[in-house]
XYZ file of C-alpha atoms in Angstrom:
180
model
C 38.686 57.491 77.519
C 36.599 56.098 74.667
C 37.108 52.454 73.775
C 38.323 53.127 70.228
C 41.090 55.402 71.508
C 42.094 52.887 74.154
C 42.427 50.143 71.466
C 44.579 52.406 69.323
C 46.906 53.282 72.208
C 47.226 49.612 73.195
C 48.050 48.625 69.591
C 50.652 51.412 69.328
C 52.353 50.307 72.571
C 52.416 46.714 71.326
C 54.023 47.710 68.020
C 56.641 49.838 69.813
C 57.513 46.879 72.074
C 57.983 44.590 69.079
C 60.154 47.187 67.360
C 62.281 47.564 70.506
C 62.890 43.800 70.532
C 63.509 43.067 66.847
C 65.134 46.206 65.417
C 68.387 45.772 67.379
C 68.599 42.210 66.048
C 68.322 43.406 62.474
C 70.936 46.145 62.761
C 73.331 44.218 64.960
C 76.520 43.283 63.150
C 76.334 39.559 64.073
C 73.106 38.730 62.266
C 72.713 35.391 60.566
C 75.943 33.800 59.450
C 76.201 32.976 55.764
C 76.799 29.254 55.162
C 80.136 28.190 53.779
C 79.564 26.959 50.262
C 82.569 25.466 48.553
C 83.351 26.888 45.146
C 81.897 24.980 42.230
C 84.196 22.560 40.503
C 85.012 23.282 36.907
C 82.656 21.745 34.374
C 84.074 18.431 33.237
C 83.672 16.979 29.802
C 80.550 14.760 29.927
C 80.294 11.291 28.511
C 79.264 11.096 24.921
C 75.899 9.583 24.064
C 76.075 6.381 22.028
C 74.397 6.163 18.642
C 70.851 4.836 18.629
C 71.755 1.984 16.262
C 74.578 0.875 18.588
C 72.336 0.726 21.661
C 69.057 -0.583 20.232
C 69.398 -3.862 18.354
C 67.714 -4.226 15.007
C 64.417 -6.125 15.214
C 61.793 -7.443 12.888
C 58.875 -5.915 14.808
C 57.648 -3.804 11.902
C 57.686 -6.822 9.603
C 55.834 -8.981 12.148
C 53.195 -6.284 12.715
C 52.552 -5.982 8.983
C 52.239 -9.792 8.734
C 49.768 -9.734 11.623
C 47.742 -6.977 9.922
C 47.471 -9.159 6.822
C 46.323 -12.149 8.899
C 43.647 -10.205 10.833
C 40.617 -8.513 9.233
C 39.234 -5.069 10.174
C 36.922 -6.535 12.841
C 39.743 -8.421 14.595
C 39.077 -11.902 13.211
C 41.818 -14.230 12.017
C 41.440 -14.632 8.252
C 42.584 -18.285 8.294
C 40.433 -19.609 11.160
C 37.634 -17.017 11.343
C 38.153 -16.746 15.111
C 38.459 -13.418 16.930
C 42.111 -12.595 17.620
C 43.107 -13.757 21.124
C 40.302 -16.302 21.501
C 40.904 -20.040 21.129
C 40.345 -21.436 17.655
C 37.980 -24.388 17.640
C 38.573 -26.479 14.519
C 37.150 -29.857 13.490
C 39.518 -32.681 14.430
C 41.635 -33.794 11.486
C 41.899 -37.544 11.097
C 45.438 -37.390 9.701
C 46.941 -35.545 12.726
C 46.727 -37.770 15.819
C 49.108 -35.508 17.768
C 46.482 -32.902 18.729
C 47.729 -31.123 21.839
C 44.388 -30.090 23.308
C 40.722 -30.857 22.814
C 37.481 -29.026 23.493
C 33.807 -29.931 23.423
C 31.695 -27.518 21.379
C 28.250 -27.608 22.936
C 26.330 -25.186 20.712
C 26.628 -22.220 18.378
C 24.392 -19.127 18.513
C 23.825 -16.006 16.434
C 22.925 -14.153 19.656
C 25.669 -13.497 22.197
C 23.038 -13.326 24.950
C 21.918 -16.891 24.274
C 25.544 -18.045 24.273
C 26.114 -16.375 27.641
C 23.019 -18.057 29.111
C 24.226 -21.516 28.046
C 27.730 -20.788 29.318
C 26.229 -19.829 32.700
C 24.195 -23.093 32.796
C 27.313 -25.141 31.960
C 29.379 -23.373 34.627
C 26.612 -23.975 37.180
C 26.924 -27.691 36.324
C 30.715 -27.486 37.044
C 31.967 -27.443 33.450
C 34.747 -25.034 32.393
C 32.736 -23.276 29.676
C 33.813 -20.388 27.441
C 32.586 -18.499 24.379
C 34.538 -18.250 21.140
C 33.444 -15.803 18.402
C 33.623 -17.023 14.816
C 33.054 -15.557 11.325
C 33.040 -17.959 8.382
C 33.963 -15.174 5.935
C 34.583 -11.401 6.204
C 31.012 -10.477 5.203
C 29.273 -13.113 7.358
C 27.622 -12.460 10.694
C 29.347 -13.471 13.911
C 28.492 -16.814 15.504
C 29.137 -17.397 19.207
C 30.320 -20.925 19.971
C 29.918 -22.245 23.507
C 32.506 -24.858 24.415
C 34.162 -26.527 27.395
C 37.808 -27.340 27.839
C 40.592 -27.484 27.051
C 41.298 -31.146 27.710
C 44.739 -32.695 27.256
C 43.488 -36.127 26.272
C 40.889 -37.103 23.729
C 39.397 -39.679 26.097
C 38.810 -37.036 28.786
C 37.128 -34.776 26.191
C 34.904 -37.679 25.062
C 33.835 -38.341 28.662
C 32.825 -34.682 29.063
C 31.016 -34.820 25.703
C 28.970 -37.826 26.868
C 28.231 -36.139 30.214
C 27.009 -32.913 28.575
C 24.916 -34.841 26.049
C 23.225 -36.701 28.908
C 22.671 -33.732 31.238
C 21.604 -31.118 28.697
C 19.984 -33.227 25.930
C 22.258 -31.655 23.313
C 24.521 -33.036 20.601
C 27.966 -31.546 21.375
C 30.938 -32.174 19.091
C 34.602 -32.843 19.715
C 36.936 -30.144 18.317
C 40.620 -29.219 18.365
C 41.538 -26.461 20.809
C 44.219 -24.191 19.324
C 45.564 -21.092 21.044
């Protein structure tokens, strides 16, 4: 008998055996029992949704955002202080307000951000907490990058750091107010 015929006969016998096993199961009356599903309960009246004004309290967010937009220019700088929004404002110390909360030591100011980063890296390597604060004197002016250390909670501590930086780096740093 050729091999192709033998494969066909073997396949036919296999299919007949499967049919002899599974067909009685399909046509047997027992079959698979249907699960008992309880009848659905009648639809109840749902809770009513509260009014938006009753749930959400009235706020002044829109008013505060518009005030903030007036205080910040298109580039993100505070109109009053000239400092980029979110960065500390470094202002000259006022002689009539002795209750300054925090102080900083402004080491230098650069027109190039790269130069400011280099000095900040040198100060950090010498264990000073240095940071950069961007500043614009007016809306049309270019940005200046101020390198400073701080904040310090006492004026005497800030003056000690000022003297230390002046000695180590041969610079003339200045004492400034640190305002968040």
